[in-house]
Coordinates of C-alpha atoms in Angstrom, one line a residue:
M11 CA -0.4 25.7 3.1
I12 CA -0.7 22.1 1.8
T13 CA 2.1 20.4 -0.1
I14 CA 0.5 18.2 -2.7
G15 CA 3.2 15.7 -3.6
V16 CA 2.5 13.8 -6.9
T17 CA 4.6 10.9 -8.1
F18 CA 4.5 9.8 -11.8
C19 CA 5.8 6.4 -12.8
D20 CA 6.2 4.8 -16.2
N21 CA 2.7 3.5 -16.2
D22 CA 0.8 6.6 -15.1
Y23 CA 2.8 9.7 -16.4
Q24 CA 0.3 10.0 -19.2
Y25 CA -2.3 11.3 -16.6
Y26 CA -0.2 14.3 -15.8
N27 CA -2.4 16.9 -17.5
R28 CA -5.6 15.4 -16.0
L29 CA -4.4 15.4 -12.5
I30 CA -2.8 18.9 -12.5
K31 CA -6.0 20.3 -14.0
Q32 CA -8.1 18.6 -11.2
I33 CA -5.8 20.0 -8.5
K34 CA -6.1 23.5 -9.8
E35 CA -9.9 23.3 -10.2
R36 CA -10.9 21.2 -7.1
V37 CA -8.5 22.1 -4.3
K38 CA -10.0 25.2 -2.6
L39 CA -7.2 25.7 0.0
P40 CA -3.8 27.2 -0.4
Y41 CA -1.4 24.7 -1.8
E42 CA 1.9 24.0 -3.6
I43 CA 2.4 21.1 -6.0
I44 CA 5.6 19.1 -6.1
V45 CA 5.9 16.8 -9.1
I46 CA 8.3 13.9 -8.9
D47 CA 9.3 12.2 -12.2
N48 CA 9.9 8.5 -11.3
T49 CA 10.0 7.3 -14.9
E50 CA 12.8 5.7 -16.9
G51 CA 14.2 8.4 -19.2
N52 CA 12.6 11.5 -17.6
K53 CA 9.4 11.3 -19.6
L54 CA 7.9 14.4 -17.9
G55 CA 10.8 16.6 -18.9
D56 CA 10.7 20.1 -17.4
K57 CA 7.2 19.5 -16.0
A58 CA 8.8 17.8 -13.0
D59 CA 10.2 19.5 -9.9
F60 CA 12.6 16.7 -9.4
T61 CA 13.7 13.8 -11.6
F62 CA 15.3 10.6 -10.4
G63 CA 16.1 9.3 -13.9
Y64 CA 15.0 5.8 -13.0
N65 CA 12.2 4.1 -11.2
A66 CA 13.1 4.9 -7.6
Y67 CA 9.7 3.7 -6.3
Q68 CA 7.3 5.7 -4.2
F69 CA 9.3 5.3 -1.0
A70 CA 12.1 7.5 -2.4
A71 CA 9.7 9.9 -4.1
R72 CA 7.8 10.6 -1.0
Y73 CA 11.0 11.1 1.0
K74 CA 12.0 13.7 -1.6
I75 CA 8.6 15.4 -1.3
I76 CA 9.0 15.7 2.4
K77 CA 12.5 17.3 2.0
M78 CA 11.3 19.8 -0.7
S79 CA 8.0 20.7 1.0
K80 CA 7.4 24.3 2.1
G81 CA 3.9 23.6 3.4
D82 CA 2.5 22.9 6.8
Y83 CA 0.7 19.8 5.6
I84 CA 1.6 17.1 3.1
W85 CA -0.8 15.1 0.9
F86 CA 0.8 12.3 -1.1
I87 CA -1.0 11.5 -4.4
D88 CA -0.4 8.8 -7.0
G89 CA -0.3 10.0 -10.6
D90 CA -3.1 7.7 -11.9
D91 CA -5.7 8.7 -9.3
E92 CA -8.2 11.6 -9.3
I93 CA -9.2 14.5 -7.1
V94 CA -12.8 15.0 -6.2
E95 CA -12.7 18.1 -4.0
L96 CA -10.7 19.4 -1.1
D97 CA -12.2 22.4 0.8
Y98 CA -11.5 21.5 4.4
I99 CA -8.6 20.4 6.6
S100 CA -8.8 20.2 10.4
P101 CA -6.7 23.1 11.9
K102 CA -6.2 21.1 15.2
A103 CA -5.5 17.6 13.9
D104 CA -2.1 16.3 13.0
I105 CA -3.7 13.9 10.6
T106 CA -7.0 14.4 8.7
I107 CA -8.4 11.2 7.2
Y108 CA -11.1 11.6 4.5
A109 CA -13.6 9.3 2.7
Y110 CA -12.7 8.3 -0.9
T111 CA -14.3 6.4 -3.8
D112 CA -13.0 3.4 -5.6
A113 CA -12.7 3.1 -9.4
N114 CA -16.4 2.2 -9.6
G115 CA -17.5 5.3 -7.7
K116 CA -18.3 3.4 -4.5
A117 CA -17.5 5.4 -1.4
D118 CA -15.5 4.1 1.6
P119 CA -17.5 5.9 4.3
V120 CA -15.8 7.7 7.1
E121 CA -17.6 9.3 10.1
D122 CA -16.7 12.6 11.6
K123 CA -14.7 11.8 14.7
V124 CA -11.7 13.1 16.7
Y125 CA -9.1 10.6 18.0
K126 CA -6.9 11.7 20.9
K127 CA -4.0 9.3 21.1
K128 CA -3.9 8.9 24.9
L129 CA -7.6 8.5 25.3
D130 CA -8.6 6.3 22.3
T131 CA -5.5 4.2 21.8
L132 CA -7.0 1.3 19.9
D133 CA -9.3 3.4 17.9
F134 CA -6.4 5.6 17.0
L135 CA -4.2 2.8 15.9
F136 CA -6.9 1.2 13.7
C137 CA -7.7 4.6 12.2
V138 CA -4.2 5.6 11.4
S139 CA -2.7 2.3 10.3
K140 CA -5.7 1.3 8.1
G141 CA -5.4 1.7 4.4
A142 CA -3.0 3.6 2.3
L143 CA -1.6 7.1 2.5
W144 CA -3.5 9.0 -0.2
N145 CA -6.7 9.6 1.9
K146 CA -4.7 11.3 4.6
I147 CA -3.4 14.9 5.0
I148 CA -0.6 14.9 7.5
K149 CA 1.2 17.7 9.3
K150 CA 4.7 18.0 8.0
K151 CA 6.1 18.0 11.6
C152 CA 5.1 14.4 11.9
F153 CA 8.0 13.6 9.5
D154 CA 10.6 15.8 11.2
K155 CA 12.5 12.8 12.5
I156 CA 12.3 10.7 9.3
D157 CA 16.1 10.7 8.9
D158 CA 16.3 8.8 12.2
Y159 CA 14.6 5.9 10.4
V160 CA 15.8 6.0 6.8
D161 CA 19.1 4.8 5.5
N162 CA 19.3 6.9 2.4
P163 CA 21.1 4.5 0.1
L164 CA 18.2 2.0 0.6
L165 CA 15.8 4.5 -1.0
K166 CA 16.9 3.2 -4.4
V167 CA 15.7 -0.3 -3.8
V168 CA 12.7 0.1 -1.5
S169 CA 9.3 -0.1 -3.2
M170 CA 6.1 1.8 -2.3
E171 CA 5.7 1.6 1.5
D172 CA 2.7 3.4 2.8
T173 CA 3.0 1.6 6.1
F174 CA 6.3 3.3 6.9
Y175 CA 4.9 6.8 6.5
N176 CA 1.7 5.8 8.4
Y177 CA 4.0 4.6 11.1
L178 CA 5.8 7.9 11.4
A179 CA 2.5 9.7 11.4
L180 CA 1.2 7.4 14.1
K181 CA 4.3 7.8 16.2
Y182 CA 4.4 11.6 16.3
A183 CA 0.8 12.7 15.9
K184 CA -1.2 13.6 19.0
K185 CA -4.6 14.1 17.4
V186 CA -6.4 12.6 14.4
E187 CA -9.7 13.7 12.8
T188 CA -11.7 11.6 10.4
N189 CA -14.0 13.5 8.0
H190 CA -16.9 12.4 5.9
R191 CA -15.9 14.5 2.9
V192 CA -15.0 12.5 -0.3
V193 CA -11.8 14.1 -1.6
Y194 CA -10.2 11.3 -3.6
K195 CA -10.9 8.7 -6.2
H196 CA -8.5 5.8 -6.1
N197 CA -7.9 3.9 -9.3
P198 CA -6.3 0.6 -8.3
G199 CA -4.4 -1.5 -10.8
L200 CA -2.8 1.1 -12.9
S201 CA 0.3 1.2 -10.8
S202 CA 0.3 -2.5 -9.8
S203 CA 3.0 -3.5 -12.2
R204 CA 5.9 -2.2 -10.1
K205 CA 8.5 -4.9 -9.6
M206 CA 9.7 -5.8 -6.1
T207 CA 13.3 -6.8 -5.9
N208 CA 14.6 -9.3 -3.2
K209 CA 16.6 -6.5 -1.6
G210 CA 13.6 -4.2 -1.7
M211 CA 11.5 -6.7 0.3
E212 CA 14.3 -7.4 2.8
T213 CA 14.5 -3.7 3.5
L214 CA 10.7 -3.3 3.6
L215 CA 10.4 -6.0 6.3
I216 CA 12.7 -4.1 8.6
G217 CA 10.1 -1.3 8.8
I218 CA 7.3 -3.8 9.1
E219 CA 8.9 -5.6 12.0
D220 CA 9.3 -2.3 13.9
I221 CA 5.6 -1.6 13.3
I222 CA 4.6 -5.0 14.6
K223 CA 6.7 -4.6 17.7
L224 CA 5.1 -1.2 18.4
F225 CA 1.6 -2.5 18.0
D226 CA 2.3 -5.7 20.0
K227 CA 3.1 -3.5 23.0
L228 CA -0.2 -1.8 22.7
G229 CA -2.1 -5.1 22.4
L230 CA -2.9 -5.0 18.7
D231 CA -1.8 -7.7 16.3
V232 CA -1.3 -6.3 12.7
R233 CA 0.6 -9.2 11.3
K234 CA -2.1 -10.5 9.0
S235 CA -3.1 -7.0 7.7
E236 CA 0.5 -6.2 6.9
V237 CA 1.1 -9.5 5.2
V238 CA -2.0 -9.1 3.0
Y239 CA -0.6 -5.8 1.9
L240 CA 2.9 -7.1 1.2
A241 CA 1.5 -10.2 -0.6
E242 CA 0.3 -8.0 -3.3
Y243 CA 3.9 -7.8 -4.5
I244 CA 4.3 -11.5 -5.0
P245 CA 2.9 -11.7 -8.6
N246 CA 5.5 -9.1 -9.9
A247 CA 8.3 -10.0 -7.6
E248 CA 11.8 -10.7 -8.8
D249 CA 11.6 -14.1 -7.0
P250 CA 8.0 -14.8 -5.8
A251 CA 9.1 -17.9 -3.8
Y252 CA 11.7 -16.0 -1.9
I253 CA 9.3 -13.2 -1.1
L254 CA 6.8 -15.7 0.2
S255 CA 9.5 -17.3 2.4
L256 CA 10.2 -13.8 4.0
L257 CA 6.5 -13.2 4.6
M258 CA 6.2 -16.7 6.3
K259 CA 8.7 -15.4 8.9
I260 CA 6.1 -12.8 9.9
I261 CA 3.2 -15.2 10.1
P262 CA 4.5 -18.8 10.7
D263 CA 0.8 -19.9 10.8
K264 CA 0.4 -23.1 8.8
E265 CA -3.4 -22.8 8.5
Y266 CA -3.2 -19.2 7.3
W267 CA -0.8 -20.1 4.5
F268 CA -2.6 -23.3 3.6
E269 CA -5.6 -21.2 2.8
R270 CA -3.6 -19.3 0.3
Y271 CA -1.5 -22.1 -1.2
L272 CA -3.1 -22.5 -4.5
Q273 CA -3.6 -18.8 -5.0
L274 CA 0.2 -18.4 -4.8
Y275 CA 1.1 -21.6 -6.5
V276 CA -0.6 -20.6 -9.7
I277 CA 1.7 -17.6 -9.8
D278 CA 4.9 -19.5 -9.5
E279 CA 5.6 -23.2 -9.2
R280 CA 8.6 -22.7 -7.0
I281 CA 6.2 -21.7 -4.2
K282 CA 5.3 -25.4 -3.7
Q283 CA 8.9 -26.1 -2.6
V284 CA 8.7 -23.2 -0.1
Y285 CA 5.6 -24.8 1.5
Q286 CA 7.4 -28.2 1.5
D287 CA 10.5 -26.7 3.2
K288 CA 8.4 -24.8 5.8
F289 CA 5.7 -27.2 6.7
G290 CA 6.9 -30.6 5.3
E291 CA 3.8 -30.8 3.1
V292 CA 1.5 -28.9 0.8
P293 CA -2.3 -28.9 1.2
K294 CA -4.3 -31.4 -0.9
N295 CA -7.8 -30.7 0.2
K296 CA -10.7 -28.9 -1.5
Y297 CA -10.5 -25.4 -3.0
I298 CA -13.1 -23.1 -4.4
V299 CA -12.3 -20.8 -7.3
H300 CA -14.3 -17.5 -7.3
Y301 CA -14.7 -16.0 -10.8
P302 CA -15.7 -12.4 -11.6
D303 CA -19.0 -13.5 -13.3
G304 CA -20.2 -15.2 -10.0
R305 CA -19.2 -18.8 -10.9
D306 CA -17.6 -20.9 -8.3
E307 CA -15.6 -24.0 -9.1
T308 CA -14.4 -26.6 -6.7
I309 CA -10.8 -27.9 -7.4
Y310 CA -9.4 -31.1 -5.8
E311 CA -5.8 -32.3 -5.6
D312 CA -2.7 -31.2 -7.5
Y313 CA -3.6 -32.4 -10.9
K314 CA -6.3 -29.7 -11.1
I315 CA -3.8 -27.0 -10.4
N316 CA -2.8 -26.8 -14.0
R317 CA -6.3 -25.9 -14.9
A318 CA -6.3 -23.1 -12.2
K319 CA -3.0 -21.8 -13.6
K320 CA -4.5 -21.6 -17.1
D321 CA -7.5 -19.6 -15.8
Y322 CA -5.7 -17.5 -13.3
K323 CA -6.2 -14.1 -15.1
D324 CA -10.0 -14.6 -14.8
I325 CA -10.1 -15.5 -11.1
L326 CA -11.3 -13.1 -8.5
N327 CA -10.3 -13.8 -4.9
V328 CA -8.5 -16.6 -6.6
L329 CA -8.8 -19.6 -4.3
R330 CA -9.9 -20.2 -0.7
A331 CA -9.3 -23.5 1.1
E332 CA -12.2 -25.1 2.8

């Protein structure tokens, strides 16, 4: 049996009826549903199986789902996403990874393949650590030792952390199967307004550092991929400049951050000082702004930054240093 663990937050609880209907109609295998109410004020009422009574973030909600699960497998789902169809799960794999579509219906293709941890180490690592959690169905036994890694009081301050759960799955799984079936439609952006506290990021980085050390031993550098993921929190962070300073500890690469300087500075002016403290300077070369309508605009020097700040909401891939 599959435990389908769904977390609803303040910005997606209104999709409850849609998602539950889709699960009932489109999941063809035995399942149970666990609904976690992560909203302020218990907006789901008695529809939820467990209520935090505050925004405890996905990390805590998924921990609760694991503890409540009676299934052999666990599938974590966000409340604002959609089910396409689930009619197959590998009986031999500890993790089954499926294809999925984005909000525009474009599929992320996945080929049918079996990864044996000892034989295909690098392929296995890329496969399991890539992406988020929602396109993976994981044997519950992979989470048996979760309490060896989790300090429960910190669950209240840690934000969504797919990497942590992917890490446990990677550590304890022996076989992974990828499958071409499209089971999931991911709707990014609806849940992107979660706030990241300073304490939350500090805690998050503990897990990231462990992952980096593990991958380093196996010859795979995941620093940049993890920082790209974590940098998504900067716009809504309690203190964007402080969060940036923490991420710079993971990647102390001047060139890497100089390419992202203006993108971050238009979010928060305090970030300029972080660059000054870290590198003794800020970049003042040429930048290109990429707009959604296909326009590119070249920006030079600091006086043009105010223009970029004003237009930030319309910028896609915001800025890239050349």
